[in-house]
mmCIF file of C-alpha atoms in Angstrom:
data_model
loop_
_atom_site.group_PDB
_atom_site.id
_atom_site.type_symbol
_atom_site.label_atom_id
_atom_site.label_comp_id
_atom_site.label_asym_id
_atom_site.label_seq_id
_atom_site.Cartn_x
_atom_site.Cartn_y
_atom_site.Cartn_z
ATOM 1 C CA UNK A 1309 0.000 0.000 0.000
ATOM 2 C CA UNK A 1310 1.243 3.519 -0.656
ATOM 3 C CA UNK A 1311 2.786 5.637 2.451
ATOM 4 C CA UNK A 1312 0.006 7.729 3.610
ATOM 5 C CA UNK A 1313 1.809 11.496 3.100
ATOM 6 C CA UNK A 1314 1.827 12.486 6.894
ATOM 7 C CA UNK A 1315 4.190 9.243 7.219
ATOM 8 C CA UNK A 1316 6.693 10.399 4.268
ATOM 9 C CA UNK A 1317 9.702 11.218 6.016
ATOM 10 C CA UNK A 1318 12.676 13.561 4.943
ATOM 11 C CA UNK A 1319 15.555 15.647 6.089
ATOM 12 C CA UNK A 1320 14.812 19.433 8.205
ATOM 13 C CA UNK A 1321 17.404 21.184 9.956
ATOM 14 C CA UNK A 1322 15.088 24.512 11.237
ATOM 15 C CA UNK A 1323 11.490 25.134 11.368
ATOM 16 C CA UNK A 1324 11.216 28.769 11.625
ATOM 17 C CA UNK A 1325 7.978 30.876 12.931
ATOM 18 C CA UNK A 1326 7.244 34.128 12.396
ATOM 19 C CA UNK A 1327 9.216 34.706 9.368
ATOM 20 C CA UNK A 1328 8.471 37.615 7.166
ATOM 21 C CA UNK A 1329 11.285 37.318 4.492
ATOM 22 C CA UNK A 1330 10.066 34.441 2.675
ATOM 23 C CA UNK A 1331 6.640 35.105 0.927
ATOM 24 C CA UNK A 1332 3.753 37.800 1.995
ATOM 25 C CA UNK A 1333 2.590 38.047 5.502
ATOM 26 C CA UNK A 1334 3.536 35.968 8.884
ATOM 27 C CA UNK A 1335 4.816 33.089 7.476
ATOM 28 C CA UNK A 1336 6.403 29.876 8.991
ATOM 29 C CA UNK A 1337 9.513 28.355 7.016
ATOM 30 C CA UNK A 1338 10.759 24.973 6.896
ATOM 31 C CA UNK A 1339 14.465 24.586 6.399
ATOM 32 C CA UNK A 1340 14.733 21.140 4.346
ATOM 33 C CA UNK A 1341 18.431 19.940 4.505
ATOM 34 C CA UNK A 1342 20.135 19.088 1.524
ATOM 35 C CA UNK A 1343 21.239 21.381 -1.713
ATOM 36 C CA UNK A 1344 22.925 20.206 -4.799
ATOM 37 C CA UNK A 1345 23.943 23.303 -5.219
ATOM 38 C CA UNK A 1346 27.212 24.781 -3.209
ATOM 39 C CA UNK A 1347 27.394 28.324 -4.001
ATOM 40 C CA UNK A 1348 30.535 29.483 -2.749
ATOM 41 C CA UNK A 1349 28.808 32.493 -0.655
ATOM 42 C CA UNK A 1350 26.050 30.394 0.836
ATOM 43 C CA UNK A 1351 24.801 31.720 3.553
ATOM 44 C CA UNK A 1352 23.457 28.422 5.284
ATOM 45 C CA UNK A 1353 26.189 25.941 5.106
ATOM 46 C CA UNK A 1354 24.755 24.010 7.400
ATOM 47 C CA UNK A 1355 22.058 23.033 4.604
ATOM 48 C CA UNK A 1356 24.159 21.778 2.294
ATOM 49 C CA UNK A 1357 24.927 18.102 3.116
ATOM 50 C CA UNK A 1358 21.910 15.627 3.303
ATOM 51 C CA UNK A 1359 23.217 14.101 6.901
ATOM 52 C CA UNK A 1360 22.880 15.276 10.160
ATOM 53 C CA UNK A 1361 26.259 17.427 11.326
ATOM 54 C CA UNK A 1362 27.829 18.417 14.487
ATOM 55 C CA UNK A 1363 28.604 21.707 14.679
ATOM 56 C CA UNK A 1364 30.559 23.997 17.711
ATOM 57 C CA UNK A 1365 29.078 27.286 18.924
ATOM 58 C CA UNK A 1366 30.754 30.030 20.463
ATOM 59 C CA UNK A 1367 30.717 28.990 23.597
ATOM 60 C CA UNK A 1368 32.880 25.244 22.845
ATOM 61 C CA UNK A 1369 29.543 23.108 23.093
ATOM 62 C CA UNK A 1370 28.458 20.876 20.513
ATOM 63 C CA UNK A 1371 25.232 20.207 18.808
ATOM 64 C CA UNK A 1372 23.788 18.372 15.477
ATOM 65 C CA UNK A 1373 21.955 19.920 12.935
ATOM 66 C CA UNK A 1374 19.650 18.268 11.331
ATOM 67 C CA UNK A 1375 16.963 15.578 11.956
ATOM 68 C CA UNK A 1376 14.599 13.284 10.163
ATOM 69 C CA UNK A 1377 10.684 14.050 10.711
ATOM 70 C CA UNK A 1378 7.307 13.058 8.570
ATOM 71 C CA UNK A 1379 5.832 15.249 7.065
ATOM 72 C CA UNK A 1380 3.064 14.998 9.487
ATOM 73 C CA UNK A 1381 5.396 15.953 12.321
ATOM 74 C CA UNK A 1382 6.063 18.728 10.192
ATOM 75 C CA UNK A 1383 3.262 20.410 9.709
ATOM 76 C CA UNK A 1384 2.368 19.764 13.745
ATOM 77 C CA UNK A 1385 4.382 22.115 14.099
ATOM 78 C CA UNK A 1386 3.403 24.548 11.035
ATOM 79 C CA UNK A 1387 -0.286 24.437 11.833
ATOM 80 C CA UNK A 1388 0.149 25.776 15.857
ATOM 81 C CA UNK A 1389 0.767 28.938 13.762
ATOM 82 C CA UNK A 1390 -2.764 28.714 11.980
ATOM 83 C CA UNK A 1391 -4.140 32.121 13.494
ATOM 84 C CA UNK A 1392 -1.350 34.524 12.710
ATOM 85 C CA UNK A 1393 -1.199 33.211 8.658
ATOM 86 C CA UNK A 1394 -4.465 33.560 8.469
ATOM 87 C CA UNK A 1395 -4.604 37.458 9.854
ATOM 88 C CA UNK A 1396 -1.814 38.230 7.800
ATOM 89 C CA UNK A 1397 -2.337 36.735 4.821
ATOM 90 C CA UNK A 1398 0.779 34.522 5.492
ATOM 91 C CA UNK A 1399 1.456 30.878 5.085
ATOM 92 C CA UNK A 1400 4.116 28.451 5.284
ATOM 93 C CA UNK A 1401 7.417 28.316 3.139
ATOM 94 C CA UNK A 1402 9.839 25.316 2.303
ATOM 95 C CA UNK A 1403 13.075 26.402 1.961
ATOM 96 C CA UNK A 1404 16.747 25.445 2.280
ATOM 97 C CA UNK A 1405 18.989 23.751 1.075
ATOM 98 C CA UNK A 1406 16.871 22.536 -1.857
ATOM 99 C CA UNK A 1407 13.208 21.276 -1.112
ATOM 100 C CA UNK A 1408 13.514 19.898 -4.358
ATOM 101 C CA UNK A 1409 16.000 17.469 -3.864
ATOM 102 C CA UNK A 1410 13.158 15.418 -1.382
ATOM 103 C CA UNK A 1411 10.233 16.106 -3.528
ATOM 104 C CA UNK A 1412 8.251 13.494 -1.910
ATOM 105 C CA UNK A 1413 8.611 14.931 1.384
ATOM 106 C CA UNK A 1414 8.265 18.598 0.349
ATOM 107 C CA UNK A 1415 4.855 17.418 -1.585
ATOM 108 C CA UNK A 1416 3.479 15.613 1.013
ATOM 109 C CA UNK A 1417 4.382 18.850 3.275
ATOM 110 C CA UNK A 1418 2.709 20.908 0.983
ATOM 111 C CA UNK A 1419 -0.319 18.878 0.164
ATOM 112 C CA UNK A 1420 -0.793 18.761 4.499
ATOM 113 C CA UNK A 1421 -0.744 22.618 3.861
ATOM 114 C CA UNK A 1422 -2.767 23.071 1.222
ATOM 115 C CA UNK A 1423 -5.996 20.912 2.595
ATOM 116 C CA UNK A 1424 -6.030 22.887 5.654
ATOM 117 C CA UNK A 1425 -6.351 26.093 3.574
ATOM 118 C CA UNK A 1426 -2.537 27.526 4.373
ATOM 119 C CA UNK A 1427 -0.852 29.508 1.245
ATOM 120 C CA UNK A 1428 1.817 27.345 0.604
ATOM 121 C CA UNK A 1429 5.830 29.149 -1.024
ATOM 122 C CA UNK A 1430 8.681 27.299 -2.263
ATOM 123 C CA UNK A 1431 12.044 28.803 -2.227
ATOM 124 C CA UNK A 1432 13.997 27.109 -4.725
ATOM 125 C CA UNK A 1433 16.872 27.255 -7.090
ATOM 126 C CA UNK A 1434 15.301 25.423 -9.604
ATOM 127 C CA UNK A 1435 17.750 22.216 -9.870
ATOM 128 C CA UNK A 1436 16.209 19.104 -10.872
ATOM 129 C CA UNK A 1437 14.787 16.606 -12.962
ATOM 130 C CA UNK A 1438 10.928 17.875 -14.790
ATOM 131 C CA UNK A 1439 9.630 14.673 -14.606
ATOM 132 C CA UNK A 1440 10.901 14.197 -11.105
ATOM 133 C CA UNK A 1441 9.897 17.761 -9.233
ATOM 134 C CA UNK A 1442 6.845 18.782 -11.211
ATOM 135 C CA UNK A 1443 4.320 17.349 -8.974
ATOM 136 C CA UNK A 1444 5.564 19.802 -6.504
ATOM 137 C CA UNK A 1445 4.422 22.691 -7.729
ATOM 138 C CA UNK A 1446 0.763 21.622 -8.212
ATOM 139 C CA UNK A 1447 0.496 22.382 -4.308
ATOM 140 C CA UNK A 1448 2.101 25.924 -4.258
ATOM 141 C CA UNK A 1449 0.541 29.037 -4.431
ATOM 142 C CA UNK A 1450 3.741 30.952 -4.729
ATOM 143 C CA UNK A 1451 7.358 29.840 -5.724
ATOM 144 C CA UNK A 1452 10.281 32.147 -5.146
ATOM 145 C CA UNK A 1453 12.842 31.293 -7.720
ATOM 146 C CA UNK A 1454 16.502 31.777 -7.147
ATOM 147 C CA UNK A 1455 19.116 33.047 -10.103
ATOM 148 C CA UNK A 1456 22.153 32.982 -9.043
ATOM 149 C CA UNK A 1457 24.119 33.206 -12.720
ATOM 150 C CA UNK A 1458 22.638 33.685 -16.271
ATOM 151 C CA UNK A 1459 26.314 32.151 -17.500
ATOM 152 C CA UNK A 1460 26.030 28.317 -17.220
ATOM 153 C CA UNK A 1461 29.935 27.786 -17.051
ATOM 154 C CA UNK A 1462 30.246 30.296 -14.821
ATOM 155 C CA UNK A 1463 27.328 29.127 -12.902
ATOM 156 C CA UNK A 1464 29.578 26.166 -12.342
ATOM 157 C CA UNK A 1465 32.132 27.449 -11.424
ATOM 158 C CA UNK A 1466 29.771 28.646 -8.473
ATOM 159 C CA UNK A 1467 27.358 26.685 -7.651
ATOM 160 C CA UNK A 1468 29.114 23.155 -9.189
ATOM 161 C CA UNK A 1469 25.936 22.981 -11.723
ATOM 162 C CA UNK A 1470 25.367 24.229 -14.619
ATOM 163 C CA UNK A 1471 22.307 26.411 -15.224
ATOM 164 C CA UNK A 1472 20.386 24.816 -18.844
ATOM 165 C CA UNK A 1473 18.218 22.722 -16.392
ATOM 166 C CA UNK A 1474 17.125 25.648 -13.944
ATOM 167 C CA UNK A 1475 16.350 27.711 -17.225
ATOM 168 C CA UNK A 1476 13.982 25.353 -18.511
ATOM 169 C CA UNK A 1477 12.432 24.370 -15.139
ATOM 170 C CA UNK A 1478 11.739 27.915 -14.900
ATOM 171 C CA UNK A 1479 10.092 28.336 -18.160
ATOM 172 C CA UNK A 1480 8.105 25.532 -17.639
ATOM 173 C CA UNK A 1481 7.489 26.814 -13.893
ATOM 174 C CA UNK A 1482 6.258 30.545 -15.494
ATOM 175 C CA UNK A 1483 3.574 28.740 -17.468
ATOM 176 C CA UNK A 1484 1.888 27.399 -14.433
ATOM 177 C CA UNK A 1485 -1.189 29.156 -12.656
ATOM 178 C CA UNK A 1486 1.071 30.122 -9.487
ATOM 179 C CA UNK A 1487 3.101 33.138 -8.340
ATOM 180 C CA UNK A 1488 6.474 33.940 -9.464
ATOM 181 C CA UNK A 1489 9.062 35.544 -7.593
ATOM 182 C CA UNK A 1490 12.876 35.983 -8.729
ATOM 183 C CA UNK A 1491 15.274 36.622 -6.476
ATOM 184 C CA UNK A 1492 18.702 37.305 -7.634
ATOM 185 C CA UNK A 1493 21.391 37.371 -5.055
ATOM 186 C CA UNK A 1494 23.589 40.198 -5.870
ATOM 187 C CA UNK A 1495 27.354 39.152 -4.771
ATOM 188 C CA UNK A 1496 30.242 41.363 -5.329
ATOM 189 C CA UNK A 1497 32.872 40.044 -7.647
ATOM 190 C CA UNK A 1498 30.783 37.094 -8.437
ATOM 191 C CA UNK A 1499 27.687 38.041 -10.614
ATOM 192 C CA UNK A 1500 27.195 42.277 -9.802
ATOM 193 C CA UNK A 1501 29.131 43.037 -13.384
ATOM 194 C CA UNK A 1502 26.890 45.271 -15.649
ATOM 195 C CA UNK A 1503 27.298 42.848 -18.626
ATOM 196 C CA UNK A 1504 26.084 39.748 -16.437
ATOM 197 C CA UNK A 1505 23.051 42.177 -15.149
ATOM 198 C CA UNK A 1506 22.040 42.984 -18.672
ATOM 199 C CA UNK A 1507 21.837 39.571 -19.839
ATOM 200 C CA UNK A 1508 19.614 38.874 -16.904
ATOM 201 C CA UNK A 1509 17.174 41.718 -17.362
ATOM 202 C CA UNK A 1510 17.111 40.955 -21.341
ATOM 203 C CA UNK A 1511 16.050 37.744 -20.205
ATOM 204 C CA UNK A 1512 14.008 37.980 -17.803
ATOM 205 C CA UNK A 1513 12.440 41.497 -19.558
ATOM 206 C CA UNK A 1514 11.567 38.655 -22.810
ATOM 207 C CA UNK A 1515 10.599 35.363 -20.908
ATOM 208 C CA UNK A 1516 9.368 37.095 -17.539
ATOM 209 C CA UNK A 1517 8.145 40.701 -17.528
ATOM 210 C CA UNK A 1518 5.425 39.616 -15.254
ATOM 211 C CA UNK A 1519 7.648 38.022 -12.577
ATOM 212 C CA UNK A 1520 8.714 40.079 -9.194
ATOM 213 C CA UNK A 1521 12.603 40.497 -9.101
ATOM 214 C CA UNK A 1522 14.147 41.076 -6.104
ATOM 215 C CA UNK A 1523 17.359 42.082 -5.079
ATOM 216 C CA UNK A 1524 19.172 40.253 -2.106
ATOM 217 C CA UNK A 1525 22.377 41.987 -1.586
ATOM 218 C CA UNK A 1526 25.175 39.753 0.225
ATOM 219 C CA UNK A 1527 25.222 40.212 3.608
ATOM 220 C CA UNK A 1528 28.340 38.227 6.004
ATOM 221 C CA UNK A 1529 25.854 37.227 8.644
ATOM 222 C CA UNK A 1530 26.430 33.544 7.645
ATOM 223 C CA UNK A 1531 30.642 33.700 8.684
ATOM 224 C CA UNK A 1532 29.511 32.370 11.673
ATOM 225 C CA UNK A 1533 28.490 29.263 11.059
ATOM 226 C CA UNK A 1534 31.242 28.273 8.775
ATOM 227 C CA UNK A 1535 33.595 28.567 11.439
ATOM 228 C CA UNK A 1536 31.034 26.498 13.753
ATOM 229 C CA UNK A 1537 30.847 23.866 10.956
ATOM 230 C CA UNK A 1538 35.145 24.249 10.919
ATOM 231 C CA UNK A 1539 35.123 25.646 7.430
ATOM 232 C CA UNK A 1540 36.347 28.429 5.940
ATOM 233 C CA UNK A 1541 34.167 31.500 4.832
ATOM 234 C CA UNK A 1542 34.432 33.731 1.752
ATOM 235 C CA UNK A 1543 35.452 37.006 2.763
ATOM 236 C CA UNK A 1544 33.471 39.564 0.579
ATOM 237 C CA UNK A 1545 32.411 43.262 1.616
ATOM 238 C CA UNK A 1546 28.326 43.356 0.542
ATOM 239 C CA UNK A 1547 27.307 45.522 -2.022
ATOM 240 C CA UNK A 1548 27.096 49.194 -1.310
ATOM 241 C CA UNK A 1549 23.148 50.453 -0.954
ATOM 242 C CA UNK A 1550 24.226 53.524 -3.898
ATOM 243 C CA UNK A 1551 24.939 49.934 -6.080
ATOM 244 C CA UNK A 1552 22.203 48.159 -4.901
ATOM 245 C CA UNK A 1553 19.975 51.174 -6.302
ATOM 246 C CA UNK A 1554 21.617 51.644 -9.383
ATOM 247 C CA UNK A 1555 20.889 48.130 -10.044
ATOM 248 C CA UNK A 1556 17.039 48.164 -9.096
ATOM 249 C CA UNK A 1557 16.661 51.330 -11.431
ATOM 250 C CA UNK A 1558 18.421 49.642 -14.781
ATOM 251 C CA UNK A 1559 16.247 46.607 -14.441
ATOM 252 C CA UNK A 1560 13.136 49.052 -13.855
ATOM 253 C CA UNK A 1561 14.053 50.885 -16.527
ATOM 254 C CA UNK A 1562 13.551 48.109 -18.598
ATOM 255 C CA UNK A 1563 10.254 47.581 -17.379
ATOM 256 C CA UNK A 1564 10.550 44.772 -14.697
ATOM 257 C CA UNK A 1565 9.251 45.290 -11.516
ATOM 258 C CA UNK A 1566 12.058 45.564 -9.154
ATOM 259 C CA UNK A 1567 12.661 45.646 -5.115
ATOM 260 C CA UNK A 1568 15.511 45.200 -3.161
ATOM 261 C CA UNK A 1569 15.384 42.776 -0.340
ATOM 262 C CA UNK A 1570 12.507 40.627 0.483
#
């Protein structure tokens, strides 16, 4: 007999209330561990590997990151929550790492979501199989969609995938009856040249002039947990806010609609 879904079980390494970063009002996020993707400024390097990993905080004691739970323990938690997503217009978010790299687990999370009437957000980079991840998206009501580099070598040389699978996954994701967000993470040195920004806004101005773009600008909050995980961090100043702006008004000259943060 098939699993029921509250009994598919996968990898989580936070569960996050009261977010408001991740999708429109008071939402809840779940951090899904796990990312085929290893961008060499991630900011949650804890989420990379699949397994469970012991990591030292400040003060010399240990802990482990990272647990398996069903998706019905999952959304225990995510429903508790019910009153303030429903005043806000919020809802729950799967994040990561890469939700779709357990696409059983985040559908079944999802699907738990979506019966008990809670808007449901993936945060994803896109990286994965069509005929393996596209069930996933008939249970979200918003998806916010990751670019991190329109160059697919150079993508590599970043992330350690190319990109020719996320493009199509996101063409096929933008003719879906959902909400698109894109959220470009704007890294000195790494993807803030002009020439790299204009091939993104030509394509995104032709394929996507409907989508929200959003500008994250690197921030070094995440040093910390490198050095907890005994890794080293890249050492980048963030993006001035004058650059930030300049940014935001190119691609909204070219008629995308453009914020930065969020």
């Amino acid at each position: 007999m098939p699993c029921p879904l509250s009994e598919i079980s996968g990898n989580v390494f936070d569960i996050q209330p009261y977010s408001i970063h991740d999708g429109p009002g008071i939402r809840t996020t779940v951090f899904m561990k796990g990312c085929p993707l290893h961008c060499v400024w991630c900011q949650n390097p804890e989420s990379q590997s699949a397994r469970p990993e012991e990591i030292r905080d400040t003060d010399g004691t240990t802990r482990v990151v990272g647990r398996k739970m069903t998706a019905g323990e999952v959304f225990d938690e995510i429903k508790r929550d019910a009153i303030f997503y429903r005043r806000s217009g919020g809802g729950i978010t799967l994040s990561g790492g890469e939700p779709l790299a357990q696409p059983r687990f985040a559908e079944a999370i999802l699907t738990l979501c979506r019966d008990a009437g809670f808007h449901t957000a993936l945060d994803t980079t896109g990286y994965g199989k069509w005929s393996s991840i596209h069930r996933v998206f008939e249970f979200c009501n918003l998806v916010l969609f990751d670019l991190k580099h329109f160059d697919s070598e150079k993508h590599r040389t970043l992330t350690g995938v190319g990109n020719a699978q996320i493009l199509d996954n996101l063409r096929q994701i933008r003719d879906l009856d959902l909400d698109l967000w894109i959220r470009i993470p704007v890294v000195p040195g790494m993807n803030d040249n002009d020439e790299h920004l204009e091939s993104v806004t030509t394509f995104l101005t032709r394929e996507l002039s409907n989508a929200h773009v959003f500008l994250l600008p690197y921030h070094q909050l995440g040093e910390g947990k490198y050095e907890a995980l005994g890794r080293t961090a890249l050492r980048i100043d963030p993006p001035t806010n004058e650059r930030m702006a300049t940014i935001r008004d190119r691609m909204q000259a070219a008629g995308l609609t453009v914020q930065i943060g969020g």
